[in-house]
Short mmCIF file of C-alpha atoms in Angstrom, two decimals:
data_model
loop_
_atom_site.label_atom_id
_atom_site.label_comp_id
_atom_site.label_asym_id
_atom_site.label_seq_id
_atom_site.Cartn_x
_atom_site.Cartn_y
_atom_site.Cartn_z
CA UNK A 27 -217.74 -112.25 -120.14
CA UNK A 28 -219.72 -113.02 -116.91
CA UNK A 29 -222.81 -111.19 -115.65
CA UNK A 30 -220.87 -109.60 -112.84
CA UNK A 31 -218.29 -108.12 -115.26
CA UNK A 32 -221.19 -106.69 -117.33
CA UNK A 33 -222.73 -105.04 -114.31
CA UNK A 34 -219.27 -103.70 -113.15
CA UNK A 35 -218.55 -102.19 -116.53
CA UNK A 36 -221.94 -100.52 -116.70
CA UNK A 37 -221.63 -98.90 -113.23
CA UNK A 38 -219.32 -95.97 -114.25
CA UNK A 39 -221.66 -94.98 -117.11
CA UNK A 40 -224.67 -95.14 -114.87
CA UNK A 41 -222.86 -93.11 -112.19
CA UNK A 42 -221.80 -90.49 -114.76
CA UNK A 43 -225.34 -90.08 -116.01
CA UNK A 44 -226.87 -89.88 -112.54
CA UNK A 45 -225.67 -86.51 -111.30
CA UNK A 46 -227.37 -84.69 -108.32
CA UNK A 47 -228.91 -81.27 -109.20
CA UNK A 48 -226.45 -79.56 -106.79
CA UNK A 49 -223.54 -81.16 -108.64
CA UNK A 50 -224.88 -79.87 -112.05
CA UNK A 51 -225.21 -76.39 -110.63
CA UNK A 52 -221.71 -76.43 -109.30
CA UNK A 53 -220.33 -77.67 -112.56
CA UNK A 54 -222.08 -74.97 -114.53
CA UNK A 55 -220.88 -72.40 -112.10
CA UNK A 56 -217.30 -73.52 -112.42
CA UNK A 57 -217.55 -73.64 -116.22
CA UNK A 58 -219.06 -70.07 -116.29
CA UNK A 59 -216.39 -68.72 -113.87
CA UNK A 60 -213.57 -70.29 -115.93
CA UNK A 61 -215.02 -68.85 -119.15
CA UNK A 62 -215.22 -65.37 -117.57
CA UNK A 63 -211.52 -65.67 -116.51
CA UNK A 64 -210.53 -66.60 -120.07
CA UNK A 65 -212.41 -63.74 -121.57
CA UNK A 66 -210.72 -61.24 -119.07
CA UNK A 67 -207.20 -62.68 -119.76
CA UNK A 68 -207.74 -62.65 -123.50
CA UNK A 69 -208.92 -59.04 -123.41
CA UNK A 70 -205.89 -57.98 -121.31
CA UNK A 71 -203.40 -59.71 -123.63
CA UNK A 72 -205.14 -58.38 -126.70
CA UNK A 73 -204.87 -54.80 -125.35
CA UNK A 74 -201.25 -55.39 -124.58
CA UNK A 75 -200.49 -56.79 -127.99
CA UNK A 76 -202.43 -53.98 -129.72
CA UNK A 77 -200.36 -51.36 -127.75
CA UNK A 78 -197.12 -52.95 -128.87
CA UNK A 79 -198.30 -53.27 -132.47
CA UNK A 80 -199.57 -49.62 -132.56
CA UNK A 81 -196.18 -48.41 -131.21
CA UNK A 82 -194.27 -50.23 -133.91
CA UNK A 83 -196.60 -49.05 -136.66
CA UNK A 84 -196.46 -45.53 -135.44
CA UNK A 85 -192.64 -45.64 -135.42
CA UNK A 86 -192.50 -47.06 -138.93
CA UNK A 87 -195.02 -44.40 -140.15
CA UNK A 88 -193.03 -41.61 -138.54
CA UNK A 89 -189.76 -42.87 -140.16
CA UNK A 90 -191.43 -42.40 -143.61
CA UNK A 91 -192.50 -38.75 -143.05
CA UNK A 92 -190.82 -35.44 -143.64
CA UNK A 93 -189.87 -33.32 -140.65
CA UNK A 94 -192.54 -30.76 -141.50
CA UNK A 95 -195.20 -33.43 -141.94
CA UNK A 96 -194.23 -34.98 -138.56
CA UNK A 97 -195.00 -31.81 -136.68
CA UNK A 98 -198.19 -31.11 -138.65
CA UNK A 99 -199.62 -34.63 -138.42
CA UNK A 100 -197.92 -36.66 -135.64
CA UNK A 101 -200.40 -39.55 -135.47
CA UNK A 102 -201.55 -39.78 -139.12
CA UNK A 103 -200.30 -41.84 -141.99
CA UNK A 104 -197.51 -40.35 -144.08
CA UNK A 105 -198.82 -38.56 -147.18
CA UNK A 106 -195.54 -39.05 -149.08
CA UNK A 107 -193.61 -42.24 -148.24
CA UNK A 108 -190.04 -41.07 -147.91
CA UNK A 109 -188.05 -44.33 -147.96
CA UNK A 110 -185.02 -42.11 -148.59
CA UNK A 111 -185.07 -41.37 -144.79
CA UNK A 112 -183.36 -44.67 -144.24
CA UNK A 113 -180.49 -43.79 -146.55
CA UNK A 114 -180.33 -40.34 -145.05
CA UNK A 115 -180.10 -41.82 -141.59
CA UNK A 116 -177.01 -43.76 -142.56
CA UNK A 117 -175.43 -40.53 -143.80
CA UNK A 118 -176.68 -38.14 -141.14
CA UNK A 119 -177.09 -39.98 -137.94
CA UNK A 120 -173.79 -40.06 -136.00
CA UNK A 121 -172.38 -40.11 -132.55
CA UNK A 122 -168.91 -38.88 -131.46
CA UNK A 123 -167.90 -38.90 -135.14
CA UNK A 124 -169.13 -42.40 -135.91
CA UNK A 125 -171.81 -43.01 -138.51
CA UNK A 126 -174.40 -45.71 -138.35
CA UNK A 127 -172.36 -48.25 -140.35
CA UNK A 128 -169.56 -47.93 -137.79
CA UNK A 129 -172.05 -48.21 -134.96
CA UNK A 130 -173.48 -51.32 -136.57
CA UNK A 131 -170.03 -52.91 -136.61
CA UNK A 132 -169.49 -51.98 -132.98
CA UNK A 133 -172.80 -53.54 -132.09
CA UNK A 134 -171.81 -56.77 -133.76
CA UNK A 135 -168.45 -57.29 -131.95
CA UNK A 136 -169.84 -56.08 -128.66
CA UNK A 137 -172.95 -58.11 -128.56
CA UNK A 138 -171.79 -61.36 -130.33
CA UNK A 139 -168.37 -61.36 -128.71
CA UNK A 140 -169.65 -60.52 -125.22
CA UNK A 141 -172.36 -63.18 -125.45
CA UNK A 142 -169.94 -65.77 -126.66
CA UNK A 143 -167.56 -65.15 -123.76
CA UNK A 144 -170.26 -65.00 -121.21
CA UNK A 145 -171.85 -68.34 -122.26
CA UNK A 146 -168.51 -70.15 -122.63
CA UNK A 147 -167.19 -69.14 -119.18
CA UNK A 148 -170.56 -69.82 -117.54
CA UNK A 149 -170.52 -73.34 -119.03
CA UNK A 150 -167.16 -74.02 -117.47
CA UNK A 151 -168.21 -72.87 -113.96
CA UNK A 152 -171.64 -74.43 -114.15
CA UNK A 153 -170.14 -77.80 -115.16
CA UNK A 154 -167.60 -77.87 -112.33
CA UNK A 155 -170.17 -76.79 -109.64
CA UNK A 156 -172.81 -79.21 -110.91
CA UNK A 157 -170.74 -82.30 -111.41
CA UNK A 158 -167.84 -82.19 -108.96
CA UNK A 159 -168.09 -82.42 -105.24
CA UNK A 160 -165.86 -80.02 -103.27
CA UNK A 161 -166.28 -77.83 -100.14
CA UNK A 162 -168.03 -74.58 -100.78
CA UNK A 163 -169.97 -75.85 -103.86
CA UNK A 164 -173.26 -74.89 -102.30
CA UNK A 165 -171.94 -71.49 -101.30
CA UNK A 166 -170.81 -70.80 -104.81
CA UNK A 167 -174.29 -71.48 -106.22
CA UNK A 168 -175.91 -69.33 -103.49
CA UNK A 169 -173.39 -66.49 -104.30
CA UNK A 170 -174.29 -66.74 -107.98
CA UNK A 171 -177.98 -66.29 -107.04
CA UNK A 172 -177.25 -63.38 -104.72
CA UNK A 173 -175.14 -61.52 -107.31
CA UNK A 174 -178.16 -61.59 -109.64
CA UNK A 175 -180.18 -59.66 -107.09
CA UNK A 176 -177.73 -56.76 -106.74
CA UNK A 177 -178.94 -53.67 -108.66
CA UNK A 178 -176.91 -53.03 -111.80
CA UNK A 179 -177.02 -49.21 -111.34
CA UNK A 180 -175.59 -49.55 -107.88
CA UNK A 181 -172.47 -51.33 -109.17
CA UNK A 182 -171.50 -48.80 -111.79
CA UNK A 183 -169.10 -46.72 -109.53
CA UNK A 184 -167.15 -49.83 -108.53
CA UNK A 185 -167.25 -51.00 -112.14
CA UNK A 186 -165.74 -47.73 -113.32
CA UNK A 187 -163.06 -47.93 -110.73
CA UNK A 188 -162.03 -51.44 -111.61
CA UNK A 189 -162.16 -50.77 -115.34
CA UNK A 190 -159.96 -47.76 -114.95
CA UNK A 191 -157.39 -49.63 -112.85
CA UNK A 192 -157.34 -52.26 -115.65
CA UNK A 193 -156.92 -49.66 -118.36
CA UNK A 194 -159.84 -50.97 -120.44
CA UNK A 195 -162.08 -47.83 -120.30
CA UNK A 196 -162.91 -46.66 -123.84
CA UNK A 197 -161.19 -49.77 -125.34
CA UNK A 198 -162.50 -52.87 -127.17
CA UNK A 199 -160.79 -54.78 -124.38
CA UNK A 200 -163.77 -54.00 -122.29
CA UNK A 201 -165.37 -57.06 -123.85
CA UNK A 202 -163.31 -59.22 -121.49
CA UNK A 203 -165.62 -58.15 -118.62
CA UNK A 204 -168.39 -60.19 -120.24
CA UNK A 205 -166.38 -63.36 -119.51
CA UNK A 206 -168.16 -63.91 -116.18
CA UNK A 207 -169.00 -67.23 -114.83
CA UNK A 208 -172.15 -66.31 -112.91
CA UNK A 209 -175.46 -64.80 -113.73
CA UNK A 210 -178.50 -66.09 -115.69
CA UNK A 211 -176.33 -68.27 -117.99
CA UNK A 212 -174.83 -70.03 -115.06
CA UNK A 213 -178.11 -70.75 -113.44
CA UNK A 214 -179.55 -72.32 -116.62
CA UNK A 215 -176.40 -74.33 -117.43
CA UNK A 216 -176.09 -75.50 -113.90
CA UNK A 217 -179.65 -77.01 -114.04
CA UNK A 218 -178.82 -78.61 -117.39
CA UNK A 219 -175.53 -80.24 -116.32
CA UNK A 220 -177.15 -81.25 -112.99
CA UNK A 221 -179.74 -83.33 -114.82
CA UNK A 222 -177.20 -84.68 -117.43
CA UNK A 223 -176.34 -88.28 -116.83
CA UNK A 224 -172.74 -88.90 -115.63
CA UNK A 225 -172.73 -92.04 -117.62
CA UNK A 226 -171.36 -90.13 -120.60
CA UNK A 227 -168.35 -88.99 -118.52
CA UNK A 228 -167.75 -92.48 -117.14
CA UNK A 229 -167.61 -93.95 -120.64
CA UNK A 230 -164.95 -91.47 -121.48
CA UNK A 231 -162.94 -92.16 -118.37
CA UNK A 232 -163.04 -95.90 -119.16
CA UNK A 233 -161.54 -95.10 -122.51
CA UNK A 234 -158.68 -93.14 -120.76
CA UNK A 235 -159.91 -89.59 -121.44
CA UNK A 236 -158.95 -86.85 -119.01
CA UNK A 237 -161.35 -84.57 -117.24
CA UNK A 238 -160.59 -81.76 -119.65
CA UNK A 239 -161.14 -83.99 -122.65
CA UNK A 240 -164.42 -85.36 -121.27
CA UNK A 241 -165.67 -81.82 -120.75
CA UNK A 242 -164.63 -80.46 -124.19
CA UNK A 243 -165.39 -83.51 -126.34
CA UNK A 244 -168.34 -85.17 -124.56
CA UNK A 245 -170.22 -82.94 -122.08
CA UNK A 246 -169.76 -79.64 -123.88
CA UNK A 247 -171.14 -80.82 -127.28
CA UNK A 248 -174.27 -82.15 -125.39
CA UNK A 249 -174.85 -78.69 -123.95
CA UNK A 250 -174.49 -76.83 -127.37
CA UNK A 251 -178.20 -76.58 -128.00
CA UNK A 252 -178.72 -74.87 -124.56
CA UNK A 253 -175.69 -72.77 -124.98
CA UNK A 254 -176.81 -71.67 -128.50
CA UNK A 255 -180.13 -70.49 -127.02
CA UNK A 256 -178.40 -68.58 -124.26
CA UNK A 257 -176.06 -67.08 -126.77
CA UNK A 258 -178.98 -65.75 -128.75
CA UNK A 259 -180.71 -64.36 -125.75
CA UNK A 260 -177.45 -62.67 -124.48
CA UNK A 261 -176.80 -61.32 -127.96
CA UNK A 262 -180.15 -59.66 -128.15
CA UNK A 263 -179.75 -58.19 -124.60
CA UNK A 264 -176.24 -56.75 -125.36
CA UNK A 265 -177.48 -55.42 -128.73
CA UNK A 266 -180.15 -53.38 -126.94
CA UNK A 267 -177.72 -52.39 -124.15
CA UNK A 268 -176.94 -48.67 -124.23
CA UNK A 269 -175.95 -47.72 -120.61
CA UNK A 270 -172.52 -49.50 -120.43
CA UNK A 271 -171.36 -48.58 -123.98
CA UNK A 272 -172.39 -44.98 -123.29
CA UNK A 273 -170.35 -44.97 -119.97
CA UNK A 274 -167.45 -47.10 -120.83
CA UNK A 275 -167.14 -47.15 -124.71
CA UNK A 276 -167.75 -43.53 -125.70
CA UNK A 277 -165.32 -43.81 -128.70
CA UNK A 278 -166.99 -46.99 -129.87
CA UNK A 279 -170.64 -46.34 -129.75
CA UNK A 280 -173.05 -49.11 -130.56
CA UNK A 281 -176.39 -48.55 -132.38
CA UNK A 282 -178.25 -48.41 -129.10
CA UNK A 283 -175.94 -46.03 -127.35
CA UNK A 284 -175.15 -44.01 -130.58
CA UNK A 285 -178.83 -43.28 -131.24
CA UNK A 286 -179.21 -42.27 -127.57
CA UNK A 287 -176.32 -39.86 -127.95
CA UNK A 288 -177.65 -38.53 -131.17
CA UNK A 289 -180.96 -37.80 -129.55
CA UNK A 290 -179.36 -35.95 -126.64
CA UNK A 291 -177.05 -33.88 -128.99
CA UNK A 292 -179.92 -32.90 -131.20
CA UNK A 293 -182.46 -31.93 -128.55
CA UNK A 294 -183.38 -28.80 -130.34
CA UNK A 295 -184.35 -29.13 -134.03
CA UNK A 296 -183.98 -32.96 -133.98
CA UNK A 297 -185.18 -34.62 -137.20
CA UNK A 298 -187.47 -37.26 -135.62
CA UNK A 299 -188.18 -39.15 -138.92
CA UNK A 300 -184.44 -39.76 -139.32
CA UNK A 301 -184.15 -40.73 -135.68
CA UNK A 302 -187.01 -43.28 -136.02
CA UNK A 303 -185.49 -44.59 -139.27
CA UNK A 304 -182.37 -45.23 -137.46
CA UNK A 305 -184.25 -46.96 -134.61
CA UNK A 306 -186.08 -49.25 -137.09
CA UNK A 307 -182.76 -50.16 -138.70
CA UNK A 308 -181.29 -51.06 -135.27
CA UNK A 309 -184.35 -53.31 -134.49
CA UNK A 310 -184.30 -55.23 -137.75
CA UNK A 311 -181.40 -57.59 -136.87
CA UNK A 312 -183.04 -58.52 -133.53
CA UNK A 313 -186.34 -59.21 -135.29
CA UNK A 314 -184.66 -61.31 -137.86
CA UNK A 315 -182.76 -63.23 -135.32
CA UNK A 316 -185.90 -63.94 -133.26
CA UNK A 317 -187.94 -65.06 -136.24
CA UNK A 318 -185.22 -67.37 -137.51
CA UNK A 319 -184.38 -69.08 -134.23
CA UNK A 320 -187.51 -68.78 -131.99
CA UNK A 321 -188.39 -72.40 -132.44
CA UNK A 322 -184.83 -73.53 -131.67
CA UNK A 323 -184.56 -71.36 -128.62
CA UNK A 324 -187.85 -72.67 -127.11
CA UNK A 325 -187.03 -76.32 -127.87
CA UNK A 326 -183.45 -76.51 -126.75
CA UNK A 327 -184.21 -74.92 -123.37
CA UNK A 328 -186.12 -78.09 -122.45
CA UNK A 329 -184.01 -80.81 -124.12
CA UNK A 330 -181.77 -82.85 -121.88
CA UNK A 331 -178.89 -85.15 -122.68
CA UNK A 332 -180.82 -88.45 -122.63
CA UNK A 333 -183.99 -88.92 -124.73
CA UNK A 334 -186.51 -91.68 -124.87
#
């Protein structure tokens, strides 16, 4: 090593040590300001998390009280832990003649079936728009974004009219309305297919595969992780949905809509511990689903078709 190289290598260290007093003051000020921001953000998130935790604990505590104890001590811990409230909820909580077990089954086919149809049809439309060039492709993508901005409540009258004309009001056939190609699922899958290499499809075409076979046997399997995550998100959303089942599936209430109807029907003299026991039961499947697949959902959203 020559003398020039030694001097050159030593310069950065010397420059790092020699810092003007004004620079040190600015650095300390920036570090202090950043620390203050972190403290404020942490405090806000802590308060938000505590409010959620307190609400959940209050609901669980309420579900274990008797009705008399609930009115005497609303915010306190239960004196006698009545786990029998959960069994009583399955026997007593009902909506339009359907008990909680039937409502649970209705929630399963409504949420899982609707989510599966929505993700499958969105994958087809997203693949075509992302990978094939045709007139109006940009308009279709823009239309998909615009439809996401339309308020849901404002579309209920037109929905009711269309569903009545199709004869699917108060029928399990209403689930076919979830087979929509647009929406959030379309936007996510469009972005995925857009970044997915066309090399996979070209390899299939060279081997004599048709466009349908390339999609079903090559491109669709690559999108399964993302589709699985979207399916889980859509399932949770439909599981918690109560407005549409309450309007269009009155004879097939789900847990969300059924508990809502039960609360309205029992406005006077309602047994709140039983109601909260039913609410806790309806939340358990969603919590289990999230705990089991949270890592998969977060990872698969950012995984593309080509790695490394």
